[in-house]
Backbone as CSV, one residue per row, in Angstrom:
resi,resn,N_x,N_y,N_z,CA_x,CA_y,CA_z,C_x,C_y,C_z
1,MET,84.174,74.359,122.896,84.331,74.935,122.700,85.305,75.995,122.921
2,SER,85.230,77.399,122.477,86.733,78.321,122.896,85.843,79.957,122.054
3,THR,86.685,81.042,123.170,86.087,82.407,123.411,87.116,82.566,122.230
4,ILE,86.863,83.893,121.656,87.534,84.915,121.408,87.701,86.040,121.677
5,LEU,89.680,86.546,121.739,90.032,87.383,122.707,89.706,88.614,121.929
6,ARG,89.958,89.959,122.866,89.640,90.944,121.923,90.780,90.928,120.758
7,ASN,92.231,90.752,121.367,93.654,90.819,120.095,92.753,89.806,118.587
8,LYS,91.532,89.834,118.668,91.520,88.613,117.280,90.193,89.471,116.372
9,ILE,90.329,90.965,116.881,89.690,91.905,116.219,91.120,93.032,115.982
10,ALA,91.560,93.449,114.855,92.751,94.610,114.330,91.625,95.637,114.038
11,ASP,92.088,97.034,114.402,91.627,98.044,114.468,92.069,99.135,113.127
12,TYR,91.923,99.691,112.470,92.994,100.391,111.838,92.309,102.108,111.470
13,LEU,93.177,103.193,111.476,92.814,104.405,110.878,93.292,105.074,110.113
14,GLY,92.116,105.196,109.051,92.839,106.136,108.021,92.541,107.377,107.381
15,LYS,93.430,108.452,107.185,93.752,109.188,106.649,94.005,109.492,105.459
16,GLY,93.540,109.598,104.155,93.902,110.399,103.011,94.261,108.531,102.753
17,THR,96.099,108.768,102.408,96.463,107.633,102.099,97.249,106.511,103.106
18,GLU,97.379,107.059,104.341,97.771,106.490,105.292,97.052,105.889,106.440
19,ILE,97.422,104.563,106.906,96.658,103.461,107.323,97.426,103.745,108.697
20,MET,96.957,103.811,109.501,96.867,103.378,111.338,96.871,103.158,111.901
21,PHE,97.892,101.472,112.240,96.751,100.981,113.349,96.915,101.237,114.670
22,MET,95.752,101.049,115.221,95.384,101.317,116.714,95.536,100.479,117.563
23,GLY,96.387,99.999,118.320,97.004,99.629,119.307,97.422,99.847,121.011
24,ALA,98.258,100.049,120.745,99.434,100.394,121.454,98.705,101.996,122.252
25,GLY,98.037,101.899,123.372,97.268,103.416,123.822,96.315,103.125,123.949
26,PHE,95.500,102.065,123.221,93.819,101.671,123.232,93.530,101.200,124.489
27,ASN,92.882,101.293,125.431,92.883,100.503,126.322,91.154,99.860,126.092
28,SER,90.447,100.583,125.382,89.321,99.649,124.402,89.109,100.361,123.340
29,LEU,88.489,99.713,122.348,87.644,100.726,121.615,86.625,98.826,121.042
30,ASN,85.275,99.940,121.742,84.445,98.668,121.449,83.259,98.783,120.304
31,GLU,81.879,97.749,119.953,81.453,97.743,118.669,80.111,98.347,119.262
32,GLU,78.961,98.769,118.720,78.048,99.468,119.963,76.900,99.509,118.380
33,PRO,76.395,98.403,117.479,75.157,98.068,116.403,74.052,99.360,116.912
34,ASN,73.276,99.647,117.793,72.608,100.022,117.783,71.223,100.348,116.995
35,ALA,70.713,99.125,117.237,69.660,98.641,116.326,68.536,99.872,116.875
36,GLN,67.957,100.401,116.030,66.679,101.021,115.600,65.313,100.141,115.974
37,THR,64.604,100.286,116.335,63.227,99.114,116.117,62.200,100.006,115.746
38,SER,61.128,99.997,115.203,59.515,99.673,115.401,58.547,99.255,116.175
39,SER,57.964,99.417,116.495,56.872,98.895,117.302,55.256,99.179,117.141
40,LYS,54.242,98.100,117.075,53.078,98.297,116.772,52.372,97.075,116.884
41,THR,51.229,97.431,117.383,50.036,96.205,118.489,49.387,96.263,117.081
42,TYR,48.778,94.990,116.252,47.818,95.128,115.622,46.225,94.702,116.475
43,ILE,45.399,95.413,115.806,44.116,94.945,116.298,43.432,93.585,116.724
44,ASN,44.030,92.886,116.259,43.844,91.657,116.859,44.777,90.423,118.195
45,GLU,45.777,91.595,118.631,46.615,91.208,119.764,46.669,92.127,120.752
46,VAL,47.162,91.473,121.395,47.340,92.395,122.796,48.697,92.861,122.985
47,ASN,49.904,91.811,122.341,51.180,92.725,122.555,51.779,92.857,121.451
48,SER,52.812,93.324,121.392,53.629,94.255,119.995,54.348,93.632,119.654
49,THR,54.027,94.055,118.255,55.568,93.266,117.674,56.711,94.257,117.034
50,THR,57.457,94.124,117.374,59.139,94.904,117.580,59.523,94.260,116.003
51,ARG,59.768,95.163,115.361,61.108,94.892,114.532,62.236,95.771,113.761
52,ILE,63.396,95.759,113.588,64.585,96.350,113.599,64.182,96.995,112.688
53,THR,64.380,98.309,112.337,64.125,99.084,110.872,65.615,99.318,110.556
54,ASN,66.590,100.278,111.877,68.034,100.128,110.619,68.981,99.756,112.047
55,TYR,70.069,100.993,111.672,70.913,100.907,112.680,71.632,102.562,112.698
56,GLN,72.762,102.337,113.972,73.581,103.888,114.308,74.286,102.991,114.912
57,PRO,74.971,102.298,114.085,76.274,101.789,115.059,77.855,103.248,115.301
58,VAL,78.194,102.899,116.140,79.034,103.530,116.853,79.866,102.738,118.239
59,PHE,81.850,103.469,117.368,82.669,102.961,118.165,83.126,103.129,119.190
60,PRO,82.556,103.410,120.949,83.593,104.332,121.501,84.931,103.719,121.726
61,TYR,85.274,104.384,121.969,87.111,104.643,122.221,87.712,104.879,123.513
62,ASP,88.207,104.299,124.411,89.119,105.165,125.515,91.186,105.010,125.594
63,SER,91.426,106.068,125.477,92.948,105.665,125.179,93.658,106.574,125.700
64,ASP,95.019,106.181,125.939,95.932,106.849,126.789,96.850,107.884,125.993
65,PHE,97.171,109.131,125.976,97.242,109.950,124.855,98.652,109.609,124.980
66,MET,99.213,109.030,123.612,100.342,109.120,123.216,100.666,109.326,122.153
67,LYS,102.200,110.336,121.974,101.487,111.471,120.367,102.671,110.631,119.623
68,ASP,103.329,109.306,120.082,103.741,108.760,118.825,103.241,107.884,118.301
69,GLU,101.894,107.684,118.692,100.845,107.012,118.638,99.970,107.180,117.461
70,LYS,100.163,107.009,116.129,99.376,108.134,115.510,97.945,107.786,115.562
71,ALA,97.551,107.026,115.895,95.493,107.128,115.267,95.385,108.047,116.529
72,ILE,96.199,107.996,117.632,95.554,108.185,118.685,96.033,109.751,118.541
73,TYR,97.125,110.410,117.916,97.183,111.781,118.271,96.373,112.408,117.002
74,GLU,95.963,111.865,115.887,94.748,112.085,115.190,93.595,112.422,115.478
75,LEU,93.208,111.320,116.694,92.026,111.570,117.303,92.357,112.691,117.779
76,TYR,93.083,112.828,119.042,93.468,113.774,119.766,93.106,115.531,118.884
77,LEU,94.125,115.180,117.925,93.927,116.990,117.388,92.577,116.949,116.456
78,THR,91.821,115.911,116.076,90.174,116.477,116.055,89.385,117.633,117.119
79,GLY,89.811,117.226,118.717,89.229,117.666,119.509,89.315,119.167,119.914
80,ARG,90.939,118.581,119.871,91.798,119.823,119.686,91.408,121.221,119.469
81,ASN,91.561,120.509,117.857,91.807,121.912,117.281,90.030,122.363,116.426
82,ARG,89.331,121.615,117.090,87.528,121.693,117.163,87.189,121.379,115.861
83,LYS,87.899,120.527,115.152,87.678,120.228,113.655,85.930,119.914,113.472
84,THR,85.696,120.156,111.973,83.914,119.475,111.992,83.793,119.469,110.301
85,GLY,82.337,118.639,110.373,82.673,118.061,109.021,83.626,117.300,108.238
86,VAL,83.875,117.131,106.905,84.032,116.315,106.280,86.157,116.565,107.665
87,ASP,87.034,117.702,107.753,87.850,117.403,108.767,87.695,116.719,109.949
88,ALA,86.377,116.020,110.418,86.107,115.728,111.602,86.491,113.785,110.834
89,GLU,86.163,113.387,109.693,86.189,112.527,109.094,87.151,111.221,108.701
90,PHE,87.252,110.146,109.268,88.215,108.758,108.552,87.701,107.888,108.153
91,ASP,88.436,107.227,107.602,88.149,105.601,107.467,88.530,104.666,108.505
92,TYR,87.345,103.795,108.827,88.010,102.935,109.847,87.907,101.840,109.019
93,TYR,88.579,100.777,109.441,88.978,99.211,109.074,88.865,97.996,110.368
94,ARG,87.627,97.286,110.419,87.613,96.310,111.544,87.652,95.286,110.809
95,VAL,88.940,94.544,111.227,89.779,92.830,110.480,89.406,91.670,111.751
96,ASP,88.415,91.082,111.274,88.661,89.524,112.137,89.503,88.515,111.703
97,LEU,90.353,89.317,112.604,91.755,87.844,112.394,91.923,86.368,112.502
98,PHE,90.110,86.453,113.586,89.437,85.037,113.712,88.683,84.206,112.707
99,GLU,88.919,84.308,111.695,88.628,83.998,110.350,89.740,83.667,109.850
100,SER,89.411,82.639,109.088,90.219,82.081,107.971,90.673,83.189,107.120
101,GLN,92.136,83.014,106.893,92.682,83.500,106.268,91.839,83.440,104.778
102,ARG,92.608,84.575,104.205,92.043,84.445,102.819,93.099,84.428,101.437
103,GLY,94.156,84.142,101.959,95.686,84.620,101.947,96.962,84.580,102.841
104,ALA,97.491,85.200,102.620,98.647,85.499,103.046,98.990,86.414,103.220
105,ASN,98.845,86.694,104.902,98.261,87.829,105.671,96.787,88.281,105.338
106,LEU,96.086,87.969,104.516,94.664,88.648,103.953,93.519,87.833,105.164
107,TYR,92.386,89.141,105.516,91.540,88.609,106.316,90.394,89.066,106.215
108,PRO,89.227,88.974,106.196,87.762,89.379,106.320,87.883,90.642,106.670
109,ALA,87.435,92.103,106.425,87.625,93.642,106.857,86.044,94.105,106.301
110,ARG,85.763,95.356,107.175,84.749,96.058,107.076,85.373,97.636,107.089
111,LYS,85.059,98.592,106.157,85.629,99.795,105.486,83.934,100.429,106.122
112,MET,85.126,101.653,106.863,83.619,102.095,107.386,84.405,103.551,107.641
113,ARG,83.712,105.185,107.336,83.799,106.116,107.085,83.299,106.173,108.600
114,VAL,83.732,106.935,109.099,83.479,107.382,110.412,83.405,109.730,110.481
115,SER,82.953,109.300,112.093,83.204,110.915,112.436,83.316,110.585,113.439
116,ASN,84.768,111.319,114.047,85.346,111.396,115.223,84.571,112.816,116.255
117,GLU,83.971,111.788,116.946,83.089,112.393,118.032,84.161,112.206,119.328
118,VAL,85.322,113.146,119.621,85.780,113.156,120.937,85.451,114.103,121.462
119,SER,85.330,113.514,123.196,84.361,113.479,124.475,85.512,114.035,125.523
120,SER,86.461,113.389,126.129,87.090,114.482,127.252,88.488,113.837,126.523
121,PHE,88.982,114.707,127.298,90.445,114.834,127.479,91.009,114.964,129.305
122,GLU,91.070,113.880,130.033,90.849,113.548,130.918,92.687,113.134,131.774
123,GLY,92.957,113.839,132.973,93.940,113.522,133.804,94.160,114.756,134.569
124,GLU,94.128,114.017,136.128,94.502,114.520,137.330,95.965,114.810,137.535
125,GLY,96.311,115.975,138.433,97.557,116.013,138.375,98.534,114.456,138.828
126,GLY,99.533,115.071,138.193,100.568,113.277,138.435,99.788,112.229,137.627
127,ALA,98.771,112.329,136.586,98.491,111.048,136.326,98.278,111.455,134.492
128,GLU,98.405,110.200,133.697,98.479,110.106,132.260,97.092,111.115,132.091
129,ILE,97.287,111.358,130.835,96.084,112.460,130.297,95.299,111.216,129.295
130,THR,94.050,110.947,128.717,93.325,109.964,128.120,92.736,111.070,127.363
131,VAL,92.352,110.121,126.146,91.700,110.678,125.136,90.499,110.333,124.389
132,SER,89.567,109.941,124.737,88.030,108.829,124.737,87.205,109.974,123.908
133,GLY,86.406,108.913,123.581,84.952,109.506,123.038,84.371,108.192,121.358
134,ASN,83.746,108.718,120.557,83.460,107.946,119.740,83.404,108.162,117.965
135,LEU,83.603,106.914,117.245,83.751,107.032,116.171,82.484,106.159,115.821
136,ASN,81.504,107.696,114.969,80.389,107.411,114.721,80.102,107.070,113.253
137,GLN,79.356,105.796,112.923,79.468,105.224,111.421,78.998,106.335,110.239
138,ILE,79.250,106.084,109.351,78.427,107.134,108.510,77.698,106.678,106.985
139,GLY,76.809,105.887,106.696,75.753,105.207,105.826,76.491,104.049,106.031
140,ASN,76.697,103.082,105.109,76.536,101.384,105.417,78.251,101.169,105.092
141,HIS,78.694,100.357,105.841,80.001,100.211,105.348,80.225,98.978,104.215
142,VAL,81.432,99.053,104.370,81.817,97.668,102.373,82.552,97.044,103.147
143,ASP,81.851,95.049,102.500,82.899,94.275,103.110,84.123,93.939,102.323
144,GLY,84.699,93.558,102.717,86.485,93.154,101.786,87.764,92.504,102.604
145,VAL,88.429,92.711,101.874,89.634,91.791,102.493,90.547,92.690,102.892
146,PHE,91.733,92.938,103.847,92.733,93.561,104.537,93.490,92.640,104.393
147,ASN,95.136,93.350,104.179,95.667,92.918,104.385,96.784,93.260,105.318
148,VAL,96.783,92.579,106.773,97.981,93.241,107.548,99.353,93.557,107.678
149,SER,99.630,93.076,106.383,100.828,93.569,106.655,101.320,94.515,105.631
150,THR,100.953,94.727,104.395,100.852,96.157,103.623,99.575,96.964,104.151
151,LYS,99.013,96.993,104.595,97.646,97.552,105.062,96.799,98.057,104.014
152,ASN,96.750,97.227,103.002,95.643,96.942,101.997,94.792,96.682,102.201
153,PHE,93.311,97.645,101.491,91.909,97.081,102.118,91.741,96.958,100.005
154,ILE,90.477,95.722,100.014,90.344,95.584,98.725,88.805,95.138,98.871
155,GLU,87.389,95.954,97.843,86.350,95.873,98.745,86.336,94.702,97.926
156,GLU,85.498,93.332,98.151,84.722,92.281,97.519,83.654,92.280,97.020
157,PHE,82.596,92.217,96.346,81.653,92.022,95.617,81.117,90.589,95.473
158,LYS,79.652,90.051,95.136,79.502,88.715,94.982,79.321,89.016,93.523
159,VAL,79.654,87.137,92.588,79.857,87.137,91.859,78.928,86.116,91.439
160,ALA,78.053,86.451,90.321,76.367,85.114,90.052,77.055,84.413,88.726
161,ILE,77.789,83.359,89.121,77.715,82.378,87.344,76.705,81.225,87.258
162,VAL,76.244,81.577,85.829,75.273,80.741,85.245,75.909,79.905,84.123
163,VAL,75.907,78.687,84.240,76.598,77.672,83.406,75.457,76.636,82.742
164,SER,75.668,77.198,81.000,75.222,75.693,80.443,75.989,75.290,79.320
165,GLY,76.330,73.737,79.192,77.099,73.632,78.469,78.467,74.029,78.990
166,GLN,78.552,74.312,77.870,80.554,74.520,77.860,79.919,76.423,77.502
167,ASN,79.106,76.747,77.971,79.201,78.585,78.407,78.652,78.770,78.902
168,PHE,79.191,80.011,79.893,78.986,80.501,80.959,78.824,82.074,81.765
169,THR,78.354,82.021,81.794,78.590,84.301,82.272,78.872,83.899,84.108
170,ALA,79.119,85.366,83.738,79.942,86.044,85.197,79.634,87.323,85.425
171,THR,78.446,87.177,86.219,77.883,88.619,86.304,77.824,89.532,87.918
172,PRO,78.792,90.281,88.136,78.687,91.024,89.236,77.688,91.454,90.027
173,ASN,77.388,91.721,91.450,76.388,92.253,91.615,76.610,94.045,91.917
174,ILE,77.014,94.148,91.543,77.148,95.975,91.568,77.705,96.424,89.890
175,GLY,77.373,97.802,90.111,77.844,98.212,88.697,79.038,98.369,88.913
176,ALA,79.246,99.102,87.528,81.154,99.584,86.525,80.175,101.407,86.797
177,PRO,80.804,102.158,88.028,80.731,103.302,88.012,80.910,104.257,86.183
178,THR,80.718,105.221,85.926,81.691,106.076,85.124,82.914,105.811,84.794
179,GLY,83.659,105.461,83.414,84.784,105.229,83.589,85.443,103.905,83.991
180,HIS,84.745,103.077,84.756,85.172,102.089,85.035,84.949,100.474,84.117
181,SER,85.409,99.694,84.554,85.043,98.529,83.879,85.397,97.305,84.217
182,PHE,84.879,95.923,84.150,84.949,94.533,84.686,85.843,94.209,83.682
183,LYS,87.022,93.170,84.405,87.959,92.456,83.360,88.132,91.073,84.477
184,TYR,88.708,89.954,83.876,88.596,88.567,84.397,89.706,87.978,84.085
185,LYS,89.455,86.901,85.154,90.564,85.890,85.263,90.102,85.013,85.347
186,VAL,90.645,83.847,84.122,89.474,82.121,84.872,90.977,81.520,84.816
187,ASP,90.968,80.340,86.086,92.093,79.364,86.322,91.440,77.913,86.743
188,THR,92.292,77.173,87.022,91.741,75.401,87.435,92.052,75.739,88.584
189,LYS,92.945,76.624,89.534,93.217,76.668,90.795,92.880,78.150,91.657
190,ALA,93.142,77.777,92.689,92.286,79.421,93.501,93.142,80.964,92.979
191,ILE,92.600,81.761,92.543,93.796,82.737,92.294,93.694,83.925,93.535
192,PRO,95.173,84.375,93.527,95.296,85.215,94.276,94.238,86.273,94.333
193,ILE,94.205,86.536,95.746,93.079,87.955,95.784,93.900,89.146,95.051
194,PRO,93.761,89.830,94.454,94.313,91.415,94.045,94.580,92.571,95.191
195,ALA,95.466,93.139,94.846,95.590,94.277,95.915,94.885,95.416,94.916
196,SER,94.066,95.905,95.937,93.438,97.314,95.615,94.577,98.295,94.844
197,GLY,94.582,98.776,93.534,95.461,100.051,93.076,96.645,99.182,92.271
198,ALA,96.332,97.697,92.558,97.355,96.904,91.228,97.046,96.987,90.045
199,GLU,97.905,97.050,88.813,97.787,96.568,87.684,97.140,95.428,87.684
200,ALA,95.847,95.792,86.174,95.291,94.635,85.865,95.177,93.958,84.216
201,ALA,97.056,94.334,84.573,97.459,93.571,83.303,97.035,91.483,83.440
202,ALA,97.031,91.320,84.167,96.655,89.947,83.848,95.490,89.027,83.605
203,PHE,94.114,90.487,83.739,92.920,89.916,83.591,92.640,90.441,82.135
204,THR,91.778,89.814,80.859,90.858,90.039,80.147,89.700,91.025,80.480
205,GLN,89.691,91.630,79.334,87.918,91.912,78.582,86.881,91.237,78.644
206,THR,86.981,90.123,77.969,86.039,88.988,77.892,86.537,87.667,78.518
207,LEU,85.332,86.714,78.692,85.402,85.222,79.173,84.810,84.683,77.962
208,SER,85.628,83.508,78.361,84.770,82.460,77.270,84.501,80.990,77.748
209,GLY,83.433,80.896,77.452,83.061,79.756,78.068,84.295,78.394,77.625
210,ALA,85.073,78.663,76.643,85.942,77.065,76.543,86.891,77.075,77.207
211,GLU,86.642,78.159,78.204,87.912,77.989,79.554,87.804,77.527,80.332
212,ILE,86.291,76.975,80.049,86.412,75.952,81.196,86.943,74.564,81.362
213,SER,87.621,74.051,82.041,88.258,73.088,82.178,87.343,71.780,82.474
214,LYS,86.561,70.578,81.084,86.415,69.538,81.693,87.072,68.904,82.967
215,GLY,86.004,68.311,83.955,86.839,67.645,85.282,87.957,68.004,86.198
216,ALA,88.192,69.486,85.760,88.855,70.438,86.727,87.966,71.409,87.345
217,ASN,87.738,71.865,88.910,87.390,73.015,88.810,87.771,74.327,88.429
218,THR,86.761,74.754,87.882,87.083,76.149,87.450,86.928,78.037,88.664
219,HIS,87.768,78.559,88.454,88.081,79.592,89.428,87.795,80.810,88.655
220,ILE,87.052,81.576,88.892,86.782,82.947,88.041,86.788,84.003,89.223
221,THR,88.149,84.829,89.264,88.260,85.690,89.521,88.098,87.317,88.357
222,VAL,87.141,88.553,89.123,86.159,89.528,88.044,87.021,90.773,88.996
223,VAL,86.822,91.574,88.390,87.865,92.650,89.209,87.438,94.420,88.115
224,LEU,87.153,94.887,89.602,86.523,96.284,88.791,87.927,97.361,88.299
225,VAL,88.113,97.759,87.674,89.442,98.461,87.169,88.861,99.927,86.897
226,ASP,89.276,100.926,86.761,89.202,102.605,86.833,89.896,102.710,85.447
227,GLY,89.932,103.933,85.069,90.123,104.006,84.117,92.118,104.166,83.613
228,SER,92.355,104.401,84.268,93.748,103.694,84.159,94.756,101.901,84.538
229,ASN,93.625,101.338,84.494,93.504,99.850,84.244,94.083,99.617,85.719
230,LYS,93.637,99.794,86.982,93.916,100.056,88.383,92.910,99.115,89.259
231,ILE,93.038,98.164,90.310,92.058,97.476,90.308,91.597,98.339,91.342
232,VAL,89.978,98.303,91.801,89.789,98.980,92.775,88.420,97.600,93.294
233,ALA,88.442,96.496,92.846,87.027,95.919,93.673,87.749,94.438,93.200
234,PHE,86.885,93.288,93.157,87.091,92.142,93.174,85.702,91.412,93.273
235,GLY,85.838,90.149,92.870,85.003,89.316,93.814,85.074,88.242,92.741
236,GLU,85.069,87.069,93.598,85.734,85.293,93.052,84.154,84.544,93.079
237,ALA,84.314,83.450,92.523,83.509,82.206,92.344,83.720,81.370,91.549
238,LYS,83.195,79.750,92.181,83.894,78.816,91.592,82.648,77.763,90.588
239,ILE,83.450,76.939,90.068,82.070,76.191,89.203,83.031,74.922,89.248
240,GLU,82.047,74.089,89.776,82.806,72.746,90.220,82.793,71.822,88.965
């Protein structure tokens, strides 16, 4: 039996196209799911029944003010310049390094939109200044895979496979937004997870049941592409 150390969760802050590592200078960066509940006592009961209705996740942080650490400086500027609305929002990535790799430098991760609530800049005479506050999650998180080398995050969706003889269908559990479409790739070995923004040249518009190889495992990857044939998200499945 072993415990997970804090360094096995990696955190990144995104602003525009830049993704900044949140490491040096951060004394703490925690996750509080903040489950919201609803309780009722029915007429045949003495004790109440409590159910989880939703969550209001918040990520409290405390950091030493290091200007050359970009993530800390960006958090500081939110409070310093009294930013509001979308100007006080960031993308936040939380990467589970304790889980099995999905490929070279690839780990399961969540992407969240957060508002940066700066609570204090503190520091007594002769002491270092600290920046602390909360990253408040906006809406739902997106599951995906994060490359800790390239800092590329790609959303992952589920794919339902139905096989009938040599015929099969691969159905993503998400819809394609306007101007987007799905493309496919089949192989007898695991297909490397694509990078978000990569060209989908190796993927085709349709699948053929004849692509199933008898006696071999069949791996299927489905990608969501935009109007420029760039990969936006992916899903994968396997036919035994």
